[in-house]
XYZ file of C-alpha atoms in Angstrom:
124
model
C -2.719 -52.272 58.017
C 1.001 -52.701 58.354
C 1.450 -50.018 55.749
C -0.772 -47.697 57.745
C 1.250 -48.425 60.883
C 4.525 -47.840 59.022
C 3.129 -44.621 57.578
C 1.898 -43.603 61.027
C 5.294 -44.387 62.603
C 7.073 -42.535 59.799
C 4.840 -39.525 60.365
C 5.478 -39.623 64.133
C 9.184 -40.089 63.495
C 9.148 -37.081 61.140
C 7.345 -34.992 63.769
C 9.799 -36.109 66.430
C 12.722 -35.272 64.136
C 11.230 -31.814 63.463
C 10.696 -31.264 67.208
C 14.246 -32.438 67.919
C 15.558 -30.122 65.168
C 13.583 -27.235 66.668
C 14.946 -28.038 70.163
C 18.494 -28.189 68.789
C 18.036 -24.863 66.962
C 16.582 -23.277 70.116
C 19.475 -24.671 72.150
C 22.016 -23.348 69.632
C 20.331 -19.900 69.740
C 20.379 -19.979 73.549
C 24.054 -21.003 73.598
C 24.872 -18.259 71.086
C 22.972 -15.687 73.171
C 24.679 -17.001 76.310
C 28.063 -16.603 74.587
C 27.228 -13.020 73.678
C 26.184 -12.326 77.262
C 29.446 -13.861 78.525
C 31.376 -11.602 76.111
C 29.490 -8.540 77.370
C 30.097 -9.532 80.987
C 33.791 -10.087 80.208
C 34.005 -6.631 78.615
C 32.244 -5.079 81.607
C 34.616 -6.837 84.000
C 37.603 -5.636 81.945
C 36.294 -2.064 82.132
C 35.704 -2.448 85.857
C 39.228 -3.766 86.296
C 40.652 -0.845 84.315
C 38.594 1.599 86.378
C 39.780 -0.030 89.591
C 43.371 0.226 88.356
C 42.834 3.909 87.584
C 41.309 4.475 91.035
C 44.259 2.664 92.621
C 46.678 4.888 90.709
C 44.777 8.013 91.763
C 44.710 6.860 95.369
C 48.481 6.333 95.277
C 48.870 9.904 94.012
C 46.605 11.185 96.810
C 48.529 9.194 99.429
C 51.812 10.635 98.147
C 50.387 14.175 98.225
C 49.091 13.669 101.770
C 52.545 12.436 102.806
C 54.144 15.550 101.334
C 51.568 17.789 103.032
C 52.172 16.036 106.339
C 55.902 16.672 105.999
C 55.232 20.317 105.111
C 52.905 20.732 108.105
C 55.583 19.219 110.326
C 58.111 21.746 109.024
C 55.649 24.610 109.591
C 55.020 23.343 113.124
C 58.774 23.228 113.781
C 59.100 26.771 112.444
C 56.260 27.998 114.645
C 57.875 26.315 117.658
C 61.164 28.084 116.879
C 59.382 31.431 116.471
C 57.574 30.864 119.767
C 60.889 30.169 121.483
C 62.423 33.335 120.026
C 59.373 35.382 121.102
C 59.623 33.995 124.643
C 63.341 34.783 124.731
C 62.676 38.298 123.402
C 59.955 38.786 126.008
C 62.269 37.734 128.829
C 65.022 39.962 127.442
C 62.574 42.889 127.173
C 61.537 42.398 130.794
C 65.218 42.353 131.852
C 65.891 45.491 129.792
C 62.916 47.247 131.362
C 64.130 46.314 134.837
C 67.657 47.491 134.003
C 66.260 50.715 132.540
C 64.269 51.397 135.715
C 67.375 50.692 137.819
C 69.471 53.035 135.658
C 66.783 55.710 135.845
C 66.692 55.348 139.611
C 70.488 55.582 139.822
C 70.481 58.582 137.461
C 67.995 60.349 139.719
C 70.128 59.501 142.744
C 73.227 60.818 141.002
C 71.352 63.936 139.964
C 70.282 64.551 143.549
C 73.858 63.988 144.724
C 75.181 66.391 142.103
C 72.890 69.146 143.407
C 74.630 69.023 146.707
C 77.901 70.053 145.055
C 78.584 73.724 144.375
C 81.239 74.726 141.940
C 83.316 77.753 142.613
C 83.541 80.322 140.036
C 87.107 80.249 138.847
C 88.117 82.997 136.450
């Protein structure tokens, strides 16, 4: 009877050892798979970081280009303002010239009318 009990305990102990071995093997496989997943996640995060760095670099380039375009637009605006000023000055000058031309025309007509009143003698 004792031998049967010892045999029974040995059998249960063997089964428990096999179950423990299987649990350990399953745990090792899960840890290995978890390690692989961590490596994949790390690689994905590295790629994401590199992509973010590339985007940051591209954004810096865009910001610099926008700054240059803003400066260029400011120069164009200044040029247009100067042209507008010159056009306004030319317009005012043209109006003054037209007024002076009308005055001269009026005075020329007056002089012409005055000259008609003079008669030259025929000197020969």
